[in-house]
Tab-separated table of C-alpha atoms in Angstrom:
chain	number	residue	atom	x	y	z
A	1	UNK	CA	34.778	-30.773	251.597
A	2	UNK	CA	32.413	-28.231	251.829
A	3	UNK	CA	32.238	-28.177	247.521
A	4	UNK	CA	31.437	-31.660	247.439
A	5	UNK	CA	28.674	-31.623	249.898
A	6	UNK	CA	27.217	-28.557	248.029
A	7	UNK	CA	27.388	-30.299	244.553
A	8	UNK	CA	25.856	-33.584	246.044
A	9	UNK	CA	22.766	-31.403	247.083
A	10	UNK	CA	22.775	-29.258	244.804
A	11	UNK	CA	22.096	-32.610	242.253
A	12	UNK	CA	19.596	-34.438	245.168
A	13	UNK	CA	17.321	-31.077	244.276
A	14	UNK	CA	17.857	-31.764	240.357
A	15	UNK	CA	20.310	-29.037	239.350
A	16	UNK	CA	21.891	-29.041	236.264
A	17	UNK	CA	25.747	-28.364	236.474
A	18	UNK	CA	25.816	-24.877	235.466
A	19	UNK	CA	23.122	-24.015	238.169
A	20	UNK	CA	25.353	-25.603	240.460
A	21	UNK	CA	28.773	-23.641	239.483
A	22	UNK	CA	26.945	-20.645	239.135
A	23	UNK	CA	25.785	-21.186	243.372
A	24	UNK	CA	28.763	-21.798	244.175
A	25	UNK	CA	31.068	-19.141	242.391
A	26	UNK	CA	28.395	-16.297	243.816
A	27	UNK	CA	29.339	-18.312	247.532
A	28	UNK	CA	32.872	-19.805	247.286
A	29	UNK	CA	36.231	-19.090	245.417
A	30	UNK	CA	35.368	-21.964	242.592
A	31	UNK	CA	35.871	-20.737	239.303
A	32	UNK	CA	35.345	-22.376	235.646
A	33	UNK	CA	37.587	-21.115	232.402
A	34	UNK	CA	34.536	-18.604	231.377
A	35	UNK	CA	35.084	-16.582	234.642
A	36	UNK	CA	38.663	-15.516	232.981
A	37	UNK	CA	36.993	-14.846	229.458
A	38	UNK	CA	37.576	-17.574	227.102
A	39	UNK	CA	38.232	-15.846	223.365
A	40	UNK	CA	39.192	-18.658	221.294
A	41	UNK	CA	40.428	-22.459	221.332
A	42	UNK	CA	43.366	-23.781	219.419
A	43	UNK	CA	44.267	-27.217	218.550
A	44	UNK	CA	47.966	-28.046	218.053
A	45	UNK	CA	49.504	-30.773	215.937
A	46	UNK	CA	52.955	-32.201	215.529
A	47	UNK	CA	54.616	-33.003	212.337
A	48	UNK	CA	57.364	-34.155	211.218
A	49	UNK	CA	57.154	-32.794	207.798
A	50	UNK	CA	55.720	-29.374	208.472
A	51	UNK	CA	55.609	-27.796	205.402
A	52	UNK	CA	53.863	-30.690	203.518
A	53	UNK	CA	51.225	-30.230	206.286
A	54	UNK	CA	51.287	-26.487	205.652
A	55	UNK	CA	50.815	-26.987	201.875
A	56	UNK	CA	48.043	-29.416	203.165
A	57	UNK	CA	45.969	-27.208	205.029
A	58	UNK	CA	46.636	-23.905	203.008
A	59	UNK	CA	46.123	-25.235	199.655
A	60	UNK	CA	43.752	-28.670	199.530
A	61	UNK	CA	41.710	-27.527	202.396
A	62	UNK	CA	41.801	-24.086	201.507
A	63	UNK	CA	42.306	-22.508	205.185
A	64	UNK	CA	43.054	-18.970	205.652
A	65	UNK	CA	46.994	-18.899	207.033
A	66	UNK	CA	47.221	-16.635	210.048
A	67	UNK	CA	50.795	-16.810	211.248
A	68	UNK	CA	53.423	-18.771	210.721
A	69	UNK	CA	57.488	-19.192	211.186
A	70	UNK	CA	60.213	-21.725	211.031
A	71	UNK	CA	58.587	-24.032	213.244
A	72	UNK	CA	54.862	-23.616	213.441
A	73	UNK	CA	51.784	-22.232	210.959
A	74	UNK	CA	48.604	-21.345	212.311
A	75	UNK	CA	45.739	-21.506	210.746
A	76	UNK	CA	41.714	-20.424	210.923
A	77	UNK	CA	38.798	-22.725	211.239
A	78	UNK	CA	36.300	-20.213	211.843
A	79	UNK	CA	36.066	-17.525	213.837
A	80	UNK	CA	38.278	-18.272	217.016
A	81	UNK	CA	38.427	-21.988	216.028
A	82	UNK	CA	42.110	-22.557	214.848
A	83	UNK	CA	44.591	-25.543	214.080
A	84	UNK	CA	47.922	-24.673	214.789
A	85	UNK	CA	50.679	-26.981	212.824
A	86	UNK	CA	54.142	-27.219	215.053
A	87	UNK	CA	57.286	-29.404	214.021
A	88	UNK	CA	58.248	-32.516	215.489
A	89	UNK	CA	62.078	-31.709	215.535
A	90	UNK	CA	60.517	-28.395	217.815
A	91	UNK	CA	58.876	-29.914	220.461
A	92	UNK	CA	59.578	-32.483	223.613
A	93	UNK	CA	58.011	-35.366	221.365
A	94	UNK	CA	59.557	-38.079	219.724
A	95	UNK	CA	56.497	-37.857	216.964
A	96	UNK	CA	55.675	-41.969	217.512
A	97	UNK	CA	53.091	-40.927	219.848
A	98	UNK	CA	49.464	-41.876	219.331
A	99	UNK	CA	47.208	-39.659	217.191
A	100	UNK	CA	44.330	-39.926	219.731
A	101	UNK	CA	42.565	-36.843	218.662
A	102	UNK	CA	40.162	-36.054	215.430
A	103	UNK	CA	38.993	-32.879	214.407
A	104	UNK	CA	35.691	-32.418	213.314
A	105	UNK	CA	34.824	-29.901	210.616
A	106	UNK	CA	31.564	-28.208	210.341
A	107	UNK	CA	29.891	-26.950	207.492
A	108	UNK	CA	26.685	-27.694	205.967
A	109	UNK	CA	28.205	-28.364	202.447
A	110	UNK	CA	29.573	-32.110	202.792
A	111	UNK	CA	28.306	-32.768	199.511
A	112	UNK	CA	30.819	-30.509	198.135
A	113	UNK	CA	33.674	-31.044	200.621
A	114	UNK	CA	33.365	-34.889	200.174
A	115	UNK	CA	32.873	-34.608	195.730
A	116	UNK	CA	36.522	-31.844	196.462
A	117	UNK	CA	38.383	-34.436	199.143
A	118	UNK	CA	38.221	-37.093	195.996
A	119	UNK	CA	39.328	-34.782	193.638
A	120	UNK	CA	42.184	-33.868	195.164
A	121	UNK	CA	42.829	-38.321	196.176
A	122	UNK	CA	42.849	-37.339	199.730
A	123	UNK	CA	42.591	-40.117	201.795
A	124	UNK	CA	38.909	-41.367	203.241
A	125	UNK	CA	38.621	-43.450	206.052
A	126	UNK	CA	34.998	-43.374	206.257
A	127	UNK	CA	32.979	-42.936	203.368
A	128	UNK	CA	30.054	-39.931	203.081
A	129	UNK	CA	27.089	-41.096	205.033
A	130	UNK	CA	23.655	-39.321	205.255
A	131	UNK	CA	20.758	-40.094	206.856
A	132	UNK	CA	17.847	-37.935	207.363
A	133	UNK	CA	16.477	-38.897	210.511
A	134	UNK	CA	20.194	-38.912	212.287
A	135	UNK	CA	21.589	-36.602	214.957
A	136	UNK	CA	24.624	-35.771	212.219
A	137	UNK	CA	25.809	-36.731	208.795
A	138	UNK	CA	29.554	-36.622	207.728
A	139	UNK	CA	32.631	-38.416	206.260
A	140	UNK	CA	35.983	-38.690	207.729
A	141	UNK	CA	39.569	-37.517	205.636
A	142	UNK	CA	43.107	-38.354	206.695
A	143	UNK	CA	45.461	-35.947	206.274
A	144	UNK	CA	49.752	-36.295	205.348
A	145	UNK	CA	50.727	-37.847	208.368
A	146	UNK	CA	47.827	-39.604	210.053
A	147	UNK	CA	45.163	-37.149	211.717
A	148	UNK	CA	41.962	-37.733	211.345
A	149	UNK	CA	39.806	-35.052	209.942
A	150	UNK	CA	35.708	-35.549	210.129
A	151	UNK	CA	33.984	-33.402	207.297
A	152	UNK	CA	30.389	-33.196	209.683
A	153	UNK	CA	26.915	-31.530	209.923
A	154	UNK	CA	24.465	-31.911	212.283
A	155	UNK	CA	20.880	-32.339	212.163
A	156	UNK	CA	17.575	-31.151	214.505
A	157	UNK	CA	17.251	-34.377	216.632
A	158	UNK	CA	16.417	-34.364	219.955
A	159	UNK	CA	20.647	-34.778	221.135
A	160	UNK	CA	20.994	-31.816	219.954
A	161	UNK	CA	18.380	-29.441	221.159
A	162	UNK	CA	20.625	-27.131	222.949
A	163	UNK	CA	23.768	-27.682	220.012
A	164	UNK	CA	21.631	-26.754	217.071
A	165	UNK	CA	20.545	-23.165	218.127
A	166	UNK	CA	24.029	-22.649	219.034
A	167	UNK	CA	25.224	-23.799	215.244
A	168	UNK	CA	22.891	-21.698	213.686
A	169	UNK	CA	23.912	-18.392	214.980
A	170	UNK	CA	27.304	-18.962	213.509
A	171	UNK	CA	28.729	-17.354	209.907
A	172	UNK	CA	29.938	-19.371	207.758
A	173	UNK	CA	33.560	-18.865	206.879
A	174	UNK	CA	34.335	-19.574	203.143
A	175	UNK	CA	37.849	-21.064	202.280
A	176	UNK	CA	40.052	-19.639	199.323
A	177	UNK	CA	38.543	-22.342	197.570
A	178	UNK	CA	35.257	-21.060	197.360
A	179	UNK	CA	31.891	-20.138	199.386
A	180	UNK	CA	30.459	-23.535	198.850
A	181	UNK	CA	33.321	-25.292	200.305
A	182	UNK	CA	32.785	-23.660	204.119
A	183	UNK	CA	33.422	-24.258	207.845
A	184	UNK	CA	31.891	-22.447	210.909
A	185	UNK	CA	33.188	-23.954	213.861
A	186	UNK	CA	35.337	-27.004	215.049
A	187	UNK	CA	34.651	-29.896	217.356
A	188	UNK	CA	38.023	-31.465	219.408
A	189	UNK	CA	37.540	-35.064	219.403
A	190	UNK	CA	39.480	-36.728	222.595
A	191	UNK	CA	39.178	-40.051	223.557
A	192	UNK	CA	39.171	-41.608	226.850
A	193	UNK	CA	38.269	-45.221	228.821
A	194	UNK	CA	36.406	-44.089	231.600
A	195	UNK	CA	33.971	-40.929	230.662
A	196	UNK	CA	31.912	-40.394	233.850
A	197	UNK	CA	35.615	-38.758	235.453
A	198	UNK	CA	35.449	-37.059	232.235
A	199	UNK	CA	32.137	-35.271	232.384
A	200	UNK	CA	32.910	-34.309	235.948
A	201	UNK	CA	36.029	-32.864	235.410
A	202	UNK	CA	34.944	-30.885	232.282
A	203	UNK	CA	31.677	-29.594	234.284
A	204	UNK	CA	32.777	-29.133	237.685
A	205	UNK	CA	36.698	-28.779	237.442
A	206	UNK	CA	36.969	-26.111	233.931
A	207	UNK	CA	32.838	-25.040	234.360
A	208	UNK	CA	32.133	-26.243	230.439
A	209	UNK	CA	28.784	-26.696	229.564
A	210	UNK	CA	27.313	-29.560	227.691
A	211	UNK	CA	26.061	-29.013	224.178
A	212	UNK	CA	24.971	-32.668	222.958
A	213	UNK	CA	24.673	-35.868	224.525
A	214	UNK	CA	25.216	-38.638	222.087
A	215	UNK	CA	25.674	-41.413	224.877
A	216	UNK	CA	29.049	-42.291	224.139
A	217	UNK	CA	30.239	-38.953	222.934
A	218	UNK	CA	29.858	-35.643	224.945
A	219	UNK	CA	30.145	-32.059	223.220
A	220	UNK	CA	31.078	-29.174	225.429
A	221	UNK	CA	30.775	-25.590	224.336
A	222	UNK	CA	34.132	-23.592	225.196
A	223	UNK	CA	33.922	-20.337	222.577
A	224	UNK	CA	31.556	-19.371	219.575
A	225	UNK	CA	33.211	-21.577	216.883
A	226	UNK	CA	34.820	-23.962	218.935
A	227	UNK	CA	33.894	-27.256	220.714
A	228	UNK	CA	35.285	-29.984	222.853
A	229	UNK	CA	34.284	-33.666	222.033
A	230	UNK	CA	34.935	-36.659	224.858
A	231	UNK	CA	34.785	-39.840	223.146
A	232	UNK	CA	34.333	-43.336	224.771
A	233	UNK	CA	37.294	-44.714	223.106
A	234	UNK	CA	35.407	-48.270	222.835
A	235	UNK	CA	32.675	-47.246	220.721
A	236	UNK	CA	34.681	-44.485	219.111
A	237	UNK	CA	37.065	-44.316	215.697
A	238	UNK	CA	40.385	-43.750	217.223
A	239	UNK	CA	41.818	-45.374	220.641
A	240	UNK	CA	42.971	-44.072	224.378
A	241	UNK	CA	46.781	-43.601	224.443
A	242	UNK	CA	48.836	-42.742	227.028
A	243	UNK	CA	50.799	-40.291	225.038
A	244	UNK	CA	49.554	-38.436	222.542
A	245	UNK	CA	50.729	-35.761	220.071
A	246	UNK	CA	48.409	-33.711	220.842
A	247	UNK	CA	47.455	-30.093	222.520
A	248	UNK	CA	44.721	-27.721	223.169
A	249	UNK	CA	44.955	-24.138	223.759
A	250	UNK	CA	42.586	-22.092	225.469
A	251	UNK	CA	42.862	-18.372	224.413
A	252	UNK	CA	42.005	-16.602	227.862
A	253	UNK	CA	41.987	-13.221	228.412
A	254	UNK	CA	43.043	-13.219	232.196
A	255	UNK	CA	45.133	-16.455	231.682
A	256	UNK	CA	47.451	-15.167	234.716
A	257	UNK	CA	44.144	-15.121	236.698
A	258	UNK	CA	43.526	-18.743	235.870
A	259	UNK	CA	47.089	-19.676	236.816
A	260	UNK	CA	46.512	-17.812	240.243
A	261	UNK	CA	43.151	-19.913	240.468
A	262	UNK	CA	45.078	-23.152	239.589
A	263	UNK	CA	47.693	-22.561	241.761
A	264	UNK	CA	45.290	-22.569	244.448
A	265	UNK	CA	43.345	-25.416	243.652
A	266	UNK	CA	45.526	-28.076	241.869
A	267	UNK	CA	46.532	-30.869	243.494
A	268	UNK	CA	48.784	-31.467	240.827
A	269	UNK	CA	52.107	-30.990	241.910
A	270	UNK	CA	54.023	-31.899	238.927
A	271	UNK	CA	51.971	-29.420	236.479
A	272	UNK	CA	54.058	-26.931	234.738
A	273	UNK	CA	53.384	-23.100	234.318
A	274	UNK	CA	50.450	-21.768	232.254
A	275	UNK	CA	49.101	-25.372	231.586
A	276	UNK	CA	47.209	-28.286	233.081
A	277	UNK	CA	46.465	-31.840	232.373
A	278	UNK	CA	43.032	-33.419	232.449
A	279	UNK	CA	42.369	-37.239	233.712
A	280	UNK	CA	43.271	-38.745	230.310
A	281	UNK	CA	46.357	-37.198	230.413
A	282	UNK	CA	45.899	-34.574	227.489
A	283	UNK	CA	48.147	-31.252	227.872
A	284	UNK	CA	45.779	-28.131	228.104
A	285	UNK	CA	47.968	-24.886	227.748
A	286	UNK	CA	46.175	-21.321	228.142
């Protein structure tokens, strides 16, 4: 295919990805998710006790409730970062599906976050760790039924040269349980065994751009506050599943124009309406 020759000489001359989508949506039909205006990203969980999750969220970790009704709550990270909380007895799963997802928090305050997480005997996995000289610090939380939560900040370090200035330009959002105990953006932890497919599909398939490169662990920018994280499942904290109970939302502003553009492209025949599926089998809807 003409897209595939392009890409393979657009890399022989040492073009970075984005170079290379950019050539080719100015000369071709491609498209990536920031031609239709991404405007936020949500995560979605299952539960099977929603309102102790709710209670969870609202009141231990403080977040600001934006919506909510019978069967789902939705709540605000930062900015257009959100975690959206949907009952088990609501949705096509049976809720014994692998958690194969963590969600990293980030604020600058883990000090606080970690002394408040023990206070209220929430769960730790992984104990605070801090090390000057690292990429990023952090501790990781469980939360009523099994999801991992990472408390995290990172550091200047040359893996994140391009993440850091990003970081930085965002407001921190305090929680109602104070200004110290903060978040200003979200990273999507998903976890996969083969990450090369990965990259490529999240580069040259959705047009994301890379933010840090920690070897095993990719971070791709999708809105202001919010970040997806591909994880080599073998080095990682949580494990490849086939099905998950899991789901990420993309908030798009022409989302009909990137079901046109999918309809056109996929070669998935069996994909459903308004949503896609990525090579690790995680349900994207938009």
């Amino acid at each position: 295919e003409i897209r595939d020759l392009s890409r393979r000489f657009g890399r022989l001359l040492g073009y970075p990805s984005s170079a290379i989508n950019n050539l080719l949506a100015e000369n071709s039909e491609f498209r990536g998710l920031e031609d239709f205006q991404i405007q936020g990203q949500e995560l979605i969980w299952f539960f099977q006790d929603l309102n102790k999750a709710k209670d969870f969220y609202a009141e231990k970790l403080g977040l600001k409730l934006l919506e909510e009704n019978a069967s789902s709550a939705t709540f605000q990270i930062a900015g257009d970062s959100r975690l959206v909380l949907k009952s088990v007895a609501d949705s096509e799963y049976s809720g014994q599906e692998a958690k194969s997802v963590a969600l990293a928090l980030l604020t600058d305050n883990l000090e606080a976050w970690y002394e408040h997480v023990q206070k209220e005997n929430i769960p730790v996995k992984y104990s605070l760790k801090q090390n000057p000289e690292g990429a990023h610090d952090g501790f990781v939380a469980i939360d009523p039924e099994g999801y991992l939560l990472e408390f995290e900040m990172f550091r200047q370090h040359p893996e994140n040269e391009i993440l850091m200035p990003e970081l930085q330009s965002l407001e921190p959002q305090s929680t109602k349980l104070g200004s110290n105990l903060n978040f200003y953006g979200s990273v999507t932890w998903l976890y996969y065994k083969d990450m090369l497919p990965m990259e490529i599909f999240m580069t040259e398939n959705l047009g994301l751009r890379l933010s840090a490169d920690q070897g095993w662990a990719k971070i791709y920018r999708v809105s202001e506050n919010s970040y997806l994280g591909l994880v080599d499942e073998k080095r990682g904290m949580n494990s490849f599943a086939e099905e998950k109970l899991v789901e990420v939302k993309f908030d798009l502003k022409d989302a009909n124009g990137w079901e046109e553009y999918l309809e056109k492209t996929s070669v998935d025949s069996t994909r459903i309406k308004n949503t896609f599926k990525d090579l690790g089998g995680y349900l994207f809807r938009f």
